[in-house]
């Protein structure tokens, strides 16, 4: 609990331009919690450096991710929006939790295995211990609920295990968090390889639709989406590409996948892809307009960052002093 409300926490890495996967799997769902929970939404720049980043781009994307949070409907008066590296308690608790996370547990993480393959020349210790820093993000705020896409479920399970282990040794210290993944949209697939997750750091631009792509680009990418040699517009395990397009259409229009299948019965793939592109572009147009307004006002974004960091620190430091006491760290009387 914080300020008499249960806590929600989530984070997005400023590691690239955000995709409709990030939007449908995560950010779009964040604002639903704002009334009933105390929400902390973080730009996790410390996680982003587990993969090599160009400093100027990391800085620019940190501002952009914050502006996108707001453009997607997160009001900084109702949500604590902040940047991870502005609150050093994340690194502090991250180290502590490293000492309560097992080598074997980290070795089993699929994201680590994936990213090690993709970054074979930079398999650094931070990439390996990424999940303990993520556990620290969540546990610092005594979080009850963590909205994430389904690729993050395994990290969330580990955060629960770490918290349970710590509580078992030292007595109640952390709330055990629950994950929240949306019914649809929890795993949007690549348009080029529909059996792979759409990922913002994919090198193939045709595989990803970015939240800020303009209408022409969005439609062009959907037109090129890989499907199959069949002609039927239906969802099914043997039709990854079409299933993904139906899911995207359903998320952007609020219709169910079954309704969409009926709507497009008898259509050719070309017309269907165009309709999906249009639904996506229309839904994202207001987000893009609001983003363009916000990103032009750097001073305002800096105020939001500063106030967010202050509010996050006020909450985080309570947990930190409890953790220090439990561990047996000495305290300085100042
Ligand atoms: P990267 O490519 O740099 O690993 P990413 O695209 O996987 O990045 P993250 O910053 O790691 O994005 O994720 C932010 C949020 O978006 C997380 O909650 C994650 O689960 C969600 N998410 C990411 N990709 C998808 C996707 N394809 N479908 C649904 N949700 C997704
Ligand atoms: N690992 C997440 C980003 C992330 C996160 C978090 C999500 C870092 N810390 C805490 C939820 C809660 C990712 O890669 N998508």
CSV table of C-alpha atoms in Angstrom, one decimal, residues 27-322:
chain,number,residue,atom,x,y,z
A,27,UNK,CA,1.2,0.8,-22.2
A,28,UNK,CA,-2.4,0.9,-23.6
A,29,UNK,CA,-3.5,-1.0,-20.4
A,30,UNK,CA,-1.6,1.2,-17.9
A,31,UNK,CA,-4.1,4.0,-17.6
A,32,UNK,CA,-6.9,1.6,-16.6
A,33,UNK,CA,-5.2,1.3,-13.2
A,34,UNK,CA,-4.8,5.1,-12.5
A,35,UNK,CA,-8.0,5.6,-10.5
A,36,UNK,CA,-7.9,2.7,-8.1
A,37,UNK,CA,-4.1,2.2,-7.7
A,38,UNK,CA,-1.1,4.2,-7.0
A,39,UNK,CA,0.7,3.7,-10.3
A,40,UNK,CA,4.5,4.0,-10.9
A,41,UNK,CA,5.5,3.9,-14.5
A,42,UNK,CA,9.2,3.9,-15.1
A,43,UNK,CA,11.5,4.4,-18.1
A,44,UNK,CA,14.0,1.7,-17.3
A,45,UNK,CA,17.2,3.2,-18.8
A,46,UNK,CA,19.4,1.0,-16.6
A,47,UNK,CA,17.9,-2.1,-18.1
A,48,UNK,CA,18.5,-0.7,-21.6
A,49,UNK,CA,22.3,-0.5,-21.1
A,50,UNK,CA,22.5,-4.3,-20.8
A,51,UNK,CA,22.7,-4.0,-24.6
A,52,UNK,CA,25.1,-1.4,-26.1
A,53,UNK,CA,23.4,2.0,-26.6
A,54,UNK,CA,24.5,5.2,-28.4
A,55,UNK,CA,24.5,7.8,-25.5
A,56,UNK,CA,22.7,10.6,-27.5
A,57,UNK,CA,20.1,8.1,-28.7
A,58,UNK,CA,19.5,6.7,-25.2
A,59,UNK,CA,19.0,10.3,-23.9
A,60,UNK,CA,16.6,11.2,-26.7
A,61,UNK,CA,14.6,8.0,-26.4
A,62,UNK,CA,14.3,8.4,-22.6
A,63,UNK,CA,12.5,11.7,-23.2
A,64,UNK,CA,10.5,10.1,-26.0
A,65,UNK,CA,9.4,7.2,-23.9
A,66,UNK,CA,8.2,9.5,-21.2
A,67,UNK,CA,6.3,11.7,-23.7
A,68,UNK,CA,4.8,8.5,-25.2
A,69,UNK,CA,3.5,7.4,-21.7
A,70,UNK,CA,1.7,10.7,-21.5
A,71,UNK,CA,0.5,10.6,-25.1
A,72,UNK,CA,-1.0,7.2,-24.4
A,73,UNK,CA,-3.1,8.7,-21.7
A,74,UNK,CA,-1.0,8.7,-18.5
A,75,UNK,CA,-1.6,11.9,-16.7
A,76,UNK,CA,1.4,12.8,-14.5
A,77,UNK,CA,-0.9,14.2,-11.9
A,78,UNK,CA,-2.5,10.8,-11.4
A,79,UNK,CA,0.5,8.5,-12.1
A,80,UNK,CA,4.1,8.7,-10.9
A,81,UNK,CA,6.1,8.8,-14.2
A,82,UNK,CA,9.9,8.7,-13.7
A,83,UNK,CA,13.3,7.5,-15.0
A,84,UNK,CA,14.9,4.6,-13.3
A,85,UNK,CA,18.5,6.0,-13.0
A,86,UNK,CA,17.1,9.1,-11.2
A,87,UNK,CA,16.3,6.9,-8.2
A,88,UNK,CA,19.5,5.2,-7.1
A,89,UNK,CA,17.6,2.9,-4.8
A,90,UNK,CA,16.9,0.7,-7.8
A,91,UNK,CA,20.6,-0.1,-8.3
A,92,UNK,CA,21.0,-0.5,-4.5
A,93,UNK,CA,18.3,-3.0,-4.1
A,94,UNK,CA,19.2,-4.6,-7.4
A,95,UNK,CA,22.7,-5.5,-5.9
A,96,UNK,CA,21.1,-6.8,-2.7
A,97,UNK,CA,18.7,-9.0,-4.6
A,98,UNK,CA,21.5,-10.3,-6.8
A,99,UNK,CA,22.7,-12.0,-3.6
A,100,UNK,CA,19.4,-13.7,-3.2
A,101,UNK,CA,19.0,-14.9,-6.8
A,102,UNK,CA,20.6,-18.2,-7.9
A,103,UNK,CA,22.8,-18.7,-10.9
A,104,UNK,CA,20.6,-21.6,-12.0
A,105,UNK,CA,17.5,-19.4,-11.9
A,106,UNK,CA,19.1,-16.7,-14.1
A,107,UNK,CA,20.5,-19.3,-16.5
A,108,UNK,CA,17.0,-20.6,-17.2
A,109,UNK,CA,15.6,-17.2,-18.4
A,110,UNK,CA,14.6,-17.3,-22.0
A,111,UNK,CA,15.2,-13.6,-22.6
A,112,UNK,CA,18.8,-14.0,-21.4
A,113,UNK,CA,19.2,-16.9,-23.9
A,114,UNK,CA,17.6,-14.9,-26.7
A,115,UNK,CA,19.6,-11.8,-26.1
A,116,UNK,CA,22.9,-13.7,-25.6
A,117,UNK,CA,22.4,-15.2,-29.1
A,118,UNK,CA,21.6,-11.8,-30.6
A,119,UNK,CA,24.5,-10.0,-28.8
A,120,UNK,CA,27.1,-12.8,-28.8
A,121,UNK,CA,30.0,-10.3,-28.6
A,122,UNK,CA,28.5,-8.6,-25.4
A,123,UNK,CA,27.1,-11.2,-23.0
A,124,UNK,CA,27.7,-9.1,-20.0
A,125,UNK,CA,26.9,-9.7,-16.3
A,126,UNK,CA,24.1,-7.1,-16.4
A,127,UNK,CA,22.3,-9.0,-19.2
A,128,UNK,CA,22.5,-12.1,-16.9
A,129,UNK,CA,21.3,-10.3,-13.7
A,130,UNK,CA,18.7,-8.2,-15.5
A,131,UNK,CA,15.8,-10.1,-13.7
A,132,UNK,CA,17.1,-9.2,-10.2
A,133,UNK,CA,17.2,-5.5,-11.2
A,134,UNK,CA,13.6,-5.9,-12.5
A,135,UNK,CA,12.7,-7.6,-9.2
A,136,UNK,CA,14.2,-4.6,-7.4
A,137,UNK,CA,12.1,-2.2,-9.5
A,138,UNK,CA,8.9,-4.0,-8.5
A,139,UNK,CA,9.7,-4.9,-4.9
A,140,UNK,CA,10.9,-1.4,-3.9
A,141,UNK,CA,7.4,0.0,-4.2
A,142,UNK,CA,5.6,-2.9,-2.4
A,143,UNK,CA,3.8,-3.5,-5.7
A,144,UNK,CA,0.7,-5.7,-5.9
A,145,UNK,CA,0.2,-5.7,-9.7
A,146,UNK,CA,2.5,-5.6,-12.7
A,147,UNK,CA,1.0,-5.1,-16.1
A,148,UNK,CA,3.3,-6.7,-18.8
A,149,UNK,CA,3.3,-8.5,-22.0
A,150,UNK,CA,3.5,-12.3,-21.8
A,151,UNK,CA,7.3,-12.4,-22.6
A,152,UNK,CA,7.8,-10.9,-19.1
A,153,UNK,CA,5.9,-13.5,-17.2
A,154,UNK,CA,9.0,-15.6,-16.5
A,155,UNK,CA,10.8,-12.6,-15.0
A,156,UNK,CA,7.8,-11.8,-12.9
A,157,UNK,CA,7.7,-15.3,-11.5
A,158,UNK,CA,11.3,-15.0,-10.6
A,159,UNK,CA,10.6,-11.7,-8.8
A,160,UNK,CA,7.9,-13.5,-6.8
A,161,UNK,CA,10.4,-16.3,-5.9
A,162,UNK,CA,13.1,-13.8,-4.9
A,163,UNK,CA,10.6,-11.9,-2.7
A,164,UNK,CA,9.3,-15.1,-1.1
A,165,UNK,CA,12.8,-16.3,-0.4
A,166,UNK,CA,13.8,-13.0,1.2
A,167,UNK,CA,10.6,-12.9,3.3
A,168,UNK,CA,11.3,-16.5,4.4
A,169,UNK,CA,14.7,-15.6,5.7
A,170,UNK,CA,14.0,-12.1,7.2
A,171,UNK,CA,10.3,-12.0,7.9
A,172,UNK,CA,7.7,-10.0,5.9
A,173,UNK,CA,9.6,-7.4,3.9
A,174,UNK,CA,8.1,-7.4,0.4
A,175,UNK,CA,4.6,-7.7,-1.0
A,176,UNK,CA,4.5,-10.6,-3.4
A,177,UNK,CA,3.4,-9.1,-6.8
A,178,UNK,CA,0.9,-10.4,-9.3
A,179,UNK,CA,1.3,-10.1,-13.0
A,180,UNK,CA,-1.4,-8.7,-15.3
A,181,UNK,CA,-1.3,-9.7,-19.0
A,182,UNK,CA,-4.2,-8.6,-21.3
A,183,UNK,CA,-6.5,-11.2,-22.7
A,184,UNK,CA,-5.6,-10.2,-26.3
A,185,UNK,CA,-2.5,-8.4,-27.4
A,186,UNK,CA,-0.1,-9.9,-24.8
A,187,UNK,CA,2.1,-11.2,-27.6
A,188,UNK,CA,2.0,-9.4,-30.9
A,189,UNK,CA,4.2,-11.1,-33.4
A,190,UNK,CA,6.7,-9.9,-36.0
A,191,UNK,CA,5.1,-9.0,-39.4
A,192,UNK,CA,8.1,-10.6,-41.2
A,193,UNK,CA,8.4,-13.8,-39.1
A,194,UNK,CA,5.0,-14.2,-37.4
A,195,UNK,CA,6.3,-17.0,-35.1
A,196,UNK,CA,8.6,-14.5,-33.4
A,197,UNK,CA,7.7,-11.7,-31.0
A,198,UNK,CA,7.6,-8.2,-32.4
A,199,UNK,CA,10.6,-6.5,-30.8
A,200,UNK,CA,11.4,-2.8,-30.9
A,201,UNK,CA,15.1,-3.6,-31.5
A,202,UNK,CA,14.5,-5.8,-34.5
A,203,UNK,CA,16.8,-4.7,-37.3
A,204,UNK,CA,14.2,-5.4,-40.0
A,205,UNK,CA,12.0,-2.3,-40.2
A,206,UNK,CA,9.3,-4.3,-42.1
A,207,UNK,CA,8.8,-6.6,-39.1
A,208,UNK,CA,7.8,-3.9,-36.7
A,209,UNK,CA,5.1,-1.2,-36.7
A,210,UNK,CA,6.1,1.7,-34.5
A,211,UNK,CA,3.6,3.7,-32.5
A,212,UNK,CA,4.9,6.8,-34.2
A,213,UNK,CA,5.0,5.5,-37.8
A,214,UNK,CA,2.9,7.7,-40.1
A,215,UNK,CA,-0.2,6.3,-41.9
A,216,UNK,CA,1.6,5.5,-45.1
A,217,UNK,CA,4.4,3.6,-43.4
A,218,UNK,CA,1.9,1.7,-41.3
A,219,UNK,CA,-0.2,0.6,-44.3
A,220,UNK,CA,2.9,-0.2,-46.3
A,221,UNK,CA,4.2,-2.5,-43.5
A,222,UNK,CA,0.9,-4.3,-43.1
A,223,UNK,CA,0.6,-4.8,-46.9
A,224,UNK,CA,4.0,-6.6,-46.8
A,225,UNK,CA,3.1,-8.7,-43.8
A,226,UNK,CA,4.0,-12.3,-44.2
A,227,UNK,CA,1.0,-14.6,-44.3
A,228,UNK,CA,0.5,-18.0,-45.9
A,229,UNK,CA,-0.4,-19.5,-49.3
A,230,UNK,CA,-4.0,-20.2,-48.2
A,231,UNK,CA,-6.9,-17.7,-48.8
A,232,UNK,CA,-9.0,-18.0,-45.7
A,233,UNK,CA,-9.1,-15.3,-43.1
A,234,UNK,CA,-9.3,-17.2,-39.9
A,235,UNK,CA,-7.3,-17.6,-36.7
A,236,UNK,CA,-5.5,-20.9,-36.1
A,237,UNK,CA,-2.3,-22.5,-35.0
A,238,UNK,CA,-1.4,-23.2,-38.7
A,239,UNK,CA,-1.9,-19.6,-39.6
A,240,UNK,CA,0.4,-17.5,-37.5
A,241,UNK,CA,0.5,-14.4,-39.8
A,242,UNK,CA,-3.3,-14.1,-40.3
A,243,UNK,CA,-3.9,-14.8,-36.6
A,244,UNK,CA,-1.6,-12.0,-35.7
A,245,UNK,CA,-3.3,-9.6,-38.0
A,246,UNK,CA,-6.7,-10.6,-36.7
A,247,UNK,CA,-5.5,-10.0,-33.1
A,248,UNK,CA,-4.1,-6.6,-34.0
A,249,UNK,CA,-7.3,-5.6,-35.7
A,250,UNK,CA,-9.4,-6.8,-32.8
A,251,UNK,CA,-7.2,-4.9,-30.3
A,252,UNK,CA,-7.5,-1.6,-32.2
A,253,UNK,CA,-11.2,-1.8,-33.0
A,254,UNK,CA,-12.5,-3.5,-29.8
A,255,UNK,CA,-14.1,-6.2,-31.8
A,256,UNK,CA,-13.5,-9.8,-31.0
A,257,UNK,CA,-11.4,-12.1,-33.3
A,258,UNK,CA,-14.6,-14.0,-34.2
A,259,UNK,CA,-16.4,-10.8,-35.2
A,260,UNK,CA,-13.4,-9.9,-37.3
A,261,UNK,CA,-13.4,-13.3,-39.0
A,262,UNK,CA,-17.0,-12.9,-39.9
A,263,UNK,CA,-16.5,-9.3,-41.1
A,264,UNK,CA,-13.7,-10.4,-43.5
A,265,UNK,CA,-15.2,-13.7,-44.7
A,266,UNK,CA,-14.7,-13.8,-48.5
A,267,UNK,CA,-12.2,-10.9,-48.5
A,268,UNK,CA,-8.8,-11.3,-50.2
A,269,UNK,CA,-5.7,-11.0,-48.1
A,270,UNK,CA,-4.8,-7.7,-49.8
A,271,UNK,CA,-8.0,-5.9,-48.8
A,272,UNK,CA,-7.9,-7.5,-45.3
A,273,UNK,CA,-4.3,-6.2,-44.7
A,274,UNK,CA,-5.3,-2.7,-45.8
A,275,UNK,CA,-8.2,-2.7,-43.4
A,276,UNK,CA,-5.9,-3.8,-40.5
A,277,UNK,CA,-3.4,-1.0,-41.5
A,278,UNK,CA,-6.2,1.6,-41.5
A,279,UNK,CA,-7.6,0.5,-38.2
A,280,UNK,CA,-4.1,0.7,-36.6
A,281,UNK,CA,-3.2,4.1,-38.2
A,282,UNK,CA,-6.6,5.6,-37.2
A,283,UNK,CA,-6.3,4.4,-33.6
A,284,UNK,CA,-2.7,5.7,-33.3
A,285,UNK,CA,-3.3,9.1,-35.0
A,286,UNK,CA,-4.3,10.9,-31.7
A,287,UNK,CA,-1.3,9.4,-29.8
A,288,UNK,CA,1.1,10.7,-32.5
A,289,UNK,CA,-0.4,14.2,-32.4
A,290,UNK,CA,-0.2,14.4,-28.6
A,291,UNK,CA,3.3,13.0,-28.7
A,292,UNK,CA,4.4,15.7,-31.2
A,293,UNK,CA,3.0,18.4,-28.9
A,294,UNK,CA,4.7,17.0,-25.8
A,295,UNK,CA,8.1,16.3,-27.2
A,296,UNK,CA,8.4,19.9,-28.3
A,297,UNK,CA,8.2,21.0,-24.6
A,298,UNK,CA,11.4,19.6,-23.1
A,299,UNK,CA,11.2,21.9,-20.0
A,300,UNK,CA,7.8,20.4,-19.2
A,301,UNK,CA,9.1,16.8,-19.6
A,302,UNK,CA,12.0,17.7,-17.3
A,303,UNK,CA,9.5,18.9,-14.6
A,304,UNK,CA,7.6,15.7,-14.9
A,305,UNK,CA,10.8,13.7,-14.6
A,306,UNK,CA,12.0,15.6,-11.5
A,307,UNK,CA,8.6,15.4,-9.7
A,308,UNK,CA,8.3,11.7,-10.6
A,309,UNK,CA,11.8,10.9,-9.3
A,310,UNK,CA,11.0,12.8,-6.0
A,311,UNK,CA,7.7,10.9,-5.5
A,312,UNK,CA,9.3,7.6,-6.4
A,313,UNK,CA,12.2,8.2,-4.0
A,314,UNK,CA,9.8,9.0,-1.1
A,315,UNK,CA,8.2,5.6,-1.5
A,316,UNK,CA,11.4,3.6,-2.3
A,317,UNK,CA,13.4,4.9,0.7
A,318,UNK,CA,10.9,3.3,3.2
A,319,UNK,CA,11.5,-0.1,1.7
A,320,UNK,CA,15.2,0.5,1.6
A,321,UNK,CA,15.5,1.4,5.3
A,322,UNK,CA,13.5,-1.7,6.2
